[in-house]
């Protein structure tokens, strides 16, 4: 099960290999933008979510998030991306574990995310990254 930290780590490696310079990234217990990268004058801000809790003090530590939790997490990530788009200072992206639950939440809004140039990154259990068909790749 991928934690948020694992999603961020895999995406950092993917972006660096794709020519992005990693400016900053947040640990799971930090607030702010999860990952910031720059390439060719374009700033990319990414909000990432994991598939389960990585915090030992939580009731669901080591367990996958429920469908309701995934819905909330996807909503939070998309809202952050929308705020980046509204600010107009960076390209926005979201990153999720490549799970059925996460894909079922993104599927119905994928075309809207594409129109808004919000990139969706999918991280597999093996750390490989698949990119939605939007420009930030």
Short mmCIF file of C-alpha atoms in Angstrom, two decimals:
data_model
loop_
_atom_site.label_atom_id
_atom_site.label_comp_id
_atom_site.label_asym_id
_atom_site.label_seq_id
_atom_site.Cartn_x
_atom_site.Cartn_y
_atom_site.Cartn_z
CA UNK A 1 0.00 0.00 0.00
CA UNK A 2 1.41 3.35 -1.04
CA UNK A 3 1.57 6.09 1.55
CA UNK A 4 1.54 9.76 0.59
CA UNK A 5 5.30 9.90 1.16
CA UNK A 6 5.81 7.00 -1.28
CA UNK A 7 3.65 8.73 -3.89
CA UNK A 8 5.67 11.94 -3.51
CA UNK A 9 8.98 10.05 -3.68
CA UNK A 10 8.00 8.21 -6.88
CA UNK A 11 6.74 11.41 -8.47
CA UNK A 12 9.94 13.29 -7.55
CA UNK A 13 11.95 10.63 -9.37
CA UNK A 14 9.61 10.67 -12.38
CA UNK A 15 9.66 14.46 -12.69
CA UNK A 16 13.44 14.68 -12.29
CA UNK A 17 13.87 12.04 -15.01
CA UNK A 18 11.53 14.11 -17.22
CA UNK A 19 13.69 17.22 -16.91
CA UNK A 20 11.93 18.96 -14.04
CA UNK A 21 14.01 20.58 -11.31
CA UNK A 22 12.57 19.69 -7.91
CA UNK A 23 12.26 22.89 -5.88
CA UNK A 24 10.63 21.51 -2.73
CA UNK A 25 8.54 18.72 -1.30
CA UNK A 26 6.67 18.27 1.96
CA UNK A 27 6.81 15.41 4.41
CA UNK A 28 3.40 13.91 5.30
CA UNK A 29 3.32 15.83 8.60
CA UNK A 30 4.07 19.19 6.93
CA UNK A 31 1.57 21.67 5.56
CA UNK A 32 1.80 23.39 2.20
CA UNK A 33 2.32 22.25 -1.34
CA UNK A 34 3.36 18.60 -1.50
CA UNK A 35 5.74 18.98 -4.46
CA UNK A 36 6.99 21.96 -6.45
CA UNK A 37 9.05 21.59 -9.63
CA UNK A 38 10.23 23.92 -12.41
CA UNK A 39 11.05 23.24 -16.06
CA UNK A 40 11.63 25.71 -18.88
CA UNK A 41 10.18 28.56 -16.83
CA UNK A 42 7.03 26.64 -15.90
CA UNK A 43 6.27 26.07 -12.23
CA UNK A 44 4.36 22.88 -11.33
CA UNK A 45 2.56 22.49 -7.99
CA UNK A 46 1.38 19.00 -7.05
CA UNK A 47 -0.98 17.84 -4.33
CA UNK A 48 -0.45 14.14 -3.53
CA UNK A 49 -2.48 11.60 -1.60
CA UNK A 50 -1.71 8.09 -0.43
CA UNK A 51 -3.74 4.89 -0.26
CA UNK A 52 -3.54 4.48 3.51
CA UNK A 53 -2.35 6.02 6.74
CA UNK A 54 1.37 6.14 7.46
CA UNK A 55 0.86 7.54 10.96
CA UNK A 56 1.17 4.93 13.73
CA UNK A 57 -1.09 6.88 16.11
CA UNK A 58 -4.12 6.69 13.78
CA UNK A 59 -6.86 4.07 14.10
CA UNK A 60 -6.39 2.91 10.49
CA UNK A 61 -2.57 2.78 10.51
CA UNK A 62 -1.35 0.33 7.87
CA UNK A 63 -4.82 -0.15 6.39
CA UNK A 64 -6.12 1.22 3.11
CA UNK A 65 -8.42 4.21 3.25
CA UNK A 66 -12.14 3.54 2.97
CA UNK A 67 -14.11 4.62 -0.11
CA UNK A 68 -15.43 7.61 1.85
CA UNK A 69 -11.92 8.65 2.89
CA UNK A 70 -10.67 8.36 -0.70
CA UNK A 71 -13.54 10.58 -1.87
CA UNK A 72 -12.61 13.24 0.69
CA UNK A 73 -8.90 13.03 -0.16
CA UNK A 74 -9.52 13.31 -3.91
CA UNK A 75 -11.81 16.26 -3.26
CA UNK A 76 -9.17 18.00 -1.16
CA UNK A 77 -6.49 17.43 -3.80
CA UNK A 78 -8.68 18.68 -6.64
CA UNK A 79 -9.65 21.76 -4.62
CA UNK A 80 -5.99 22.60 -4.05
CA UNK A 81 -5.32 22.16 -7.77
CA UNK A 82 -8.24 24.45 -8.62
CA UNK A 83 -6.80 27.11 -6.31
CA UNK A 84 -3.48 26.90 -8.16
CA UNK A 85 -5.28 27.28 -11.49
CA UNK A 86 -7.28 30.24 -10.13
CA UNK A 87 -4.11 31.96 -8.88
CA UNK A 88 -2.55 31.63 -12.32
CA UNK A 89 0.98 31.37 -10.95
CA UNK A 90 1.72 27.72 -11.72
CA UNK A 91 0.53 24.63 -13.55
CA UNK A 92 -1.50 22.37 -11.25
CA UNK A 93 -1.32 18.61 -10.78
CA UNK A 94 -2.59 15.92 -8.46
CA UNK A 95 -0.95 12.57 -7.71
CA UNK A 96 -2.66 9.45 -6.46
CA UNK A 97 -1.94 5.77 -5.94
CA UNK A 98 -3.16 3.84 -8.97
CA UNK A 99 -6.09 2.15 -7.23
CA UNK A 100 -9.62 1.35 -8.33
CA UNK A 101 -11.04 3.64 -5.66
CA UNK A 102 -8.94 6.62 -6.72
CA UNK A 103 -9.63 6.06 -10.41
CA UNK A 104 -13.37 5.77 -9.76
CA UNK A 105 -13.34 9.22 -8.16
CA UNK A 106 -11.25 10.86 -10.90
CA UNK A 107 -12.98 9.16 -13.85
CA UNK A 108 -16.16 11.25 -13.86
CA UNK A 109 -14.21 14.53 -13.68
CA UNK A 110 -11.21 13.64 -15.86
CA UNK A 111 -12.43 15.63 -18.85
CA UNK A 112 -12.88 18.74 -16.69
CA UNK A 113 -9.40 18.34 -15.23
CA UNK A 114 -8.01 18.09 -18.79
CA UNK A 115 -9.83 21.27 -19.85
CA UNK A 116 -8.32 23.08 -16.86
CA UNK A 117 -4.84 21.67 -17.67
CA UNK A 118 -4.67 19.84 -14.34
CA UNK A 119 -2.39 16.86 -14.74
CA UNK A 120 -3.20 13.62 -12.95
CA UNK A 121 -0.27 11.38 -12.02
CA UNK A 122 -0.94 7.74 -11.14
CA UNK A 123 1.66 5.91 -9.03
CA UNK A 124 1.72 2.11 -9.09
CA UNK A 125 2.83 -0.11 -6.22
CA UNK A 126 6.18 -0.63 -7.96
CA UNK A 127 6.78 3.15 -8.02
CA UNK A 128 6.18 3.61 -11.73
CA UNK A 129 4.27 6.72 -12.74
CA UNK A 130 1.60 7.05 -15.42
CA UNK A 131 0.61 10.51 -16.58
CA UNK A 132 -2.83 11.65 -17.68
CA UNK A 133 -3.03 13.16 -21.14
CA UNK A 134 -2.45 16.76 -20.05
CA UNK A 135 0.63 18.92 -20.72
CA UNK A 136 2.67 18.91 -17.49
CA UNK A 137 4.28 15.48 -18.01
#
